[in-house]
Coordinates of C-alpha atoms in Angstrom, one line a residue:
M296 CA -9.5 23.6 -11.3
V297 CA -9.6 20.8 -13.8
V298 CA -6.1 21.9 -14.8
A299 CA -4.6 22.6 -11.2
G300 CA -6.1 19.3 -11.1
L301 CA -4.1 17.8 -14.2
L302 CA -1.2 19.7 -13.0
I303 CA -1.1 18.0 -9.4
S304 CA -1.7 14.6 -10.8
N305 CA 1.2 14.5 -13.5
S306 CA 3.4 16.1 -11.0
A307 CA 2.9 13.5 -8.3
F308 CA 3.3 10.9 -11.0
L309 CA 6.6 12.5 -11.5
F310 CA 7.4 12.3 -8.3
S311 CA 6.4 8.8 -7.3
L312 CA 8.3 7.4 -10.7
Y313 CA 11.4 9.4 -9.5
F314 CA 11.4 7.7 -6.0
L315 CA 10.0 4.4 -7.6
C316 CA 13.4 4.4 -10.0
E317 CA 15.3 5.3 -6.9
L318 CA 13.8 2.4 -4.7
A319 CA 14.6 -0.3 -7.5
Q320 CA 18.1 1.5 -7.6
L321 CA 18.5 0.4 -4.1
L322 CA 17.1 -2.8 -4.0
R323 CA 17.8 -4.5 -6.9
K324 CA 21.5 -2.5 -7.6
S325 CA 21.0 -2.5 -11.4
Q326 CA 20.1 0.4 -13.4
D327 CA 19.0 -2.0 -16.1
R328 CA 16.4 -3.2 -13.9
A329 CA 15.2 -0.3 -12.3
G330 CA 14.9 1.3 -15.5
I331 CA 12.8 -1.5 -16.8
T332 CA 10.6 -0.8 -13.5
C333 CA 9.9 2.6 -14.3
I334 CA 9.4 2.1 -18.0
M335 CA 6.4 -0.6 -16.8
Y336 CA 4.9 1.7 -14.1
C337 CA 4.7 4.1 -17.1
W338 CA 3.1 1.8 -19.3
N339 CA 0.3 -0.3 -17.7
A340 CA -3.3 -0.6 -18.0
A341 CA -3.8 1.9 -14.7
S342 CA -1.5 4.2 -15.8
V343 CA -4.7 6.4 -16.9
F344 CA -5.3 7.2 -12.9
N345 CA -2.4 8.7 -12.8
A346 CA -3.2 11.1 -15.1
S347 CA -6.3 11.6 -14.5
V348 CA -7.9 14.2 -11.6
Y349 CA -7.7 11.5 -9.4
T350 CA -5.9 10.6 -5.8
E351 CA -4.3 7.7 -6.9
S352 CA -0.8 9.7 -8.1
L353 CA -0.6 11.6 -5.3
Y354 CA -1.1 8.6 -3.1
S355 CA 1.8 6.5 -5.0
G356 CA 4.0 9.5 -4.8
F357 CA 3.9 9.5 -0.7
A358 CA 3.5 5.8 -0.7
V359 CA 6.9 5.2 -2.9
A360 CA 8.4 7.8 -1.2
G361 CA 7.9 6.4 2.1
Y362 CA 9.3 2.9 0.9
Y363 CA 12.1 4.4 0.0
L364 CA 12.9 6.5 3.2
F365 CA 12.3 3.3 5.1
C366 CA 14.6 1.2 2.9
K367 CA 17.2 4.2 3.9
G368 CA 16.7 3.6 7.5
N369 CA 14.9 7.1 8.0
F370 CA 11.5 4.8 9.8
L371 CA 10.5 7.9 11.0
G372 CA 10.3 9.9 7.9
S373 CA 8.6 7.0 6.1
S374 CA 6.2 7.0 8.7
V375 CA 4.9 10.4 8.1
L376 CA 4.9 10.2 4.5
L377 CA 2.6 7.0 4.9
T378 CA 0.7 8.6 6.9
I379 CA -0.2 11.4 4.7
A380 CA -0.7 8.7 2.1
S381 CA -3.3 7.0 4.2
A382 CA -4.7 10.4 4.6
V383 CA -5.4 10.9 0.8
R384 CA -6.6 7.1 0.3
S385 CA -8.0 5.2 2.8
N386 CA -6.9 2.2 1.8
G387 CA -3.4 3.5 3.0
V388 CA -3.6 1.7 6.2
I389 CA -2.3 -1.4 4.6
N390 CA 1.4 0.2 4.4
A391 CA 1.2 0.2 8.3
G392 CA 1.9 -3.6 7.3
L393 CA 5.3 -2.8 6.7
Y394 CA 6.1 -1.9 9.9
A395 CA 4.7 -5.3 10.9
F396 CA 6.2 -6.8 8.4
F397 CA 9.7 -5.9 9.2
V398 CA 9.2 -6.8 13.3
L399 CA 8.2 -10.3 11.7
M400 CA 11.6 -10.7 9.9
K401 CA 13.6 -9.7 13.3
L402 CA 11.3 -12.2 14.8
H403 CA 12.4 -14.7 12.2
H404 CA 16.2 -14.3 13.1
S405 CA 16.3 -13.6 16.3
R406 CA 13.9 -15.6 19.1
A407 CA 15.1 -13.6 22.0
I408 CA 12.0 -11.5 22.9
N409 CA 13.5 -8.8 25.5
V410 CA 15.9 -8.0 23.1
L411 CA 12.4 -7.6 20.5
I412 CA 10.0 -5.0 23.1
T413 CA 11.9 -1.7 21.9
P414 CA 11.3 -2.5 18.0
I415 CA 8.1 -4.1 18.9
L416 CA 7.0 -1.0 20.8
R417 CA 8.5 1.4 18.2
F418 CA 7.3 0.0 15.1
G419 CA 3.5 -0.5 16.5
A420 CA 3.4 3.2 17.4
L421 CA 4.9 4.3 14.1
S422 CA 2.1 1.6 12.6
L423 CA -0.2 3.3 14.9
M424 CA 0.9 6.5 13.2
V425 CA 0.1 5.1 9.9
L426 CA -3.2 4.2 10.8
S427 CA -4.0 7.4 12.8
P428 CA -6.0 9.5 9.8
Y429 CA -8.4 6.7 9.2
I430 CA -9.0 6.4 12.9
I431 CA -9.5 10.1 13.5
Y432 CA -12.3 10.2 10.4
E433 CA -14.3 7.5 11.5
A434 CA -14.1 9.0 15.2
H435 CA -14.8 12.1 13.6
V436 CA -17.8 10.6 11.8
Y437 CA -19.0 8.8 15.1
G438 CA -19.2 11.6 17.2
K439 CA -21.1 13.6 14.2
Y440 CA -23.6 11.2 13.3
C441 CA -23.7 8.2 16.5
I442 CA -23.7 10.7 19.6
S443 CA -27.2 12.1 18.8
G444 CA -28.5 10.3 16.5
G445 CA -28.8 6.4 15.6
Q446 CA -27.7 5.2 12.4
P447 CA -27.6 1.4 11.6
W448 CA -23.8 1.5 11.3
C449 CA -23.6 3.0 14.8
L450 CA -25.0 -0.1 16.4
Q451 CA -22.3 -2.6 15.2
V452 CA -19.9 -3.8 17.7
L453 CA -16.6 -2.2 16.0
P454 CA -19.2 1.2 14.4
R455 CA -17.0 1.9 11.0
F456 CA -18.7 4.1 8.4
Y457 CA -16.5 4.2 5.7
P458 CA -17.2 0.3 5.0
Y459 CA -21.0 0.9 5.7
V460 CA -21.5 3.5 2.8
Q461 CA -18.9 1.1 0.8
K462 CA -21.3 -2.0 1.5
M463 CA -24.3 -0.3 1.0
F464 CA -23.8 2.0 -2.3
W465 CA -21.2 0.3 -3.8
N466 CA -21.0 -2.8 -2.7
V467 CA -18.0 -3.0 -1.7
G468 CA -17.0 -5.9 0.7
F469 CA -14.4 -8.6 1.9
L470 CA -14.1 -10.9 -1.2
K471 CA -17.1 -9.4 -2.8
Y472 CA -14.9 -8.8 -5.8
Y473 CA -13.9 -12.4 -6.3
R474 CA -17.4 -13.5 -8.9
F475 CA -17.0 -15.7 -11.5
R476 CA -18.0 -12.4 -13.8
Q477 CA -14.5 -10.7 -13.0
I478 CA -12.9 -14.0 -14.4
P479 CA -12.1 -11.7 -17.8
N480 CA -10.7 -8.9 -15.3
F481 CA -8.2 -11.5 -13.5
L482 CA -7.2 -12.9 -17.0
L483 CA -6.4 -9.5 -18.2
A484 CA -3.9 -8.7 -15.3
A485 CA -2.5 -12.5 -15.0
P486 CA 0.6 -11.6 -17.2
S487 CA 1.8 -9.1 -14.9
L488 CA 1.0 -10.9 -11.7
Y489 CA 3.3 -14.4 -14.0
F490 CA 6.0 -12.3 -14.6
T491 CA 5.9 -10.2 -11.0
L492 CA 5.9 -13.3 -9.0
K493 CA 8.3 -15.5 -11.3
G494 CA 11.0 -12.2 -11.2
H495 CA 10.3 -12.3 -7.4
L496 CA 11.1 -15.6 -6.9
A497 CA 14.1 -16.0 -9.1
D498 CA 15.7 -13.4 -8.0
D499 CA 19.3 -13.8 -6.5
T500 CA 18.8 -11.0 -4.1
I501 CA 15.7 -13.0 -2.8
K502 CA 17.6 -16.5 -2.4
R503 CA 20.5 -14.7 -0.9
G504 CA 18.4 -12.5 1.2
L505 CA 18.9 -8.5 1.7
H506 CA 20.3 -7.1 4.9
Y507 CA 17.8 -4.8 7.0
P508 CA 16.0 -2.9 6.3
C509 CA 15.9 -3.1 2.7
K510 CA 14.6 -6.9 2.7
I511 CA 10.8 -5.4 2.0
D512 CA 10.8 -7.4 -1.5
S513 CA 7.7 -9.9 -0.3
F514 CA 5.9 -6.9 1.3
L515 CA 6.0 -5.0 -2.0
C516 CA 5.0 -7.8 -4.0
F517 CA 1.8 -8.4 -2.0
Q518 CA 1.0 -4.8 -2.8
L519 CA 1.6 -5.1 -6.5
F520 CA -0.7 -8.5 -6.3
H521 CA -3.2 -6.1 -4.0
A522 CA -3.4 -3.4 -6.5
S523 CA -3.2 -5.4 -9.7
F524 CA -6.8 -7.2 -8.8
L525 CA -8.1 -4.3 -7.8
V526 CA -7.6 -2.4 -10.9
S527 CA -8.0 -5.3 -13.2

């Protein structure tokens, strides 16, 4: 079982590495930058998760492949992969924001609402698709524990099982991680965050802007900041 888990995790890591290199090449148009991106992905403080019997590498593989298909204009294919990613890990629901980000970028360039109705409906459906594993899971647990009996979380205005478990047993909640005792971990993540932001803001392709649908650098930068703080 352990050997199978290691094979799956490491194979998924190589899968994610391949698509990350392809995505970096597509966005930056530079083999050197794509190579540096892949090296930094392999050699980082959180790389231990990718080689362990854990869901991180499997999630990363589907997520990065989904981003790549998105940039290639295959929106349905990307949503399928991102839906699988959110089924692997619950924090994958944040990937639904990719389609919302795309709609906001289109709104920024066009104020004609009648022209944007179809994209809004289309990408709204794709976002809902990415959210569906989490919604289905919560609905299943609600039906199992709240219909026949009463649990404390069932009485909430919006009953959600997973956040309740995280809060009760793992002390996880909105901004709960941000405590003074975590300052050393934030300092540990600071160099990578600094160079990521500096490179993002200084890049000529960002200043010039990229054609749709590849202008997702800002969203990916936000994702990296989110992940860096979580694993710090």
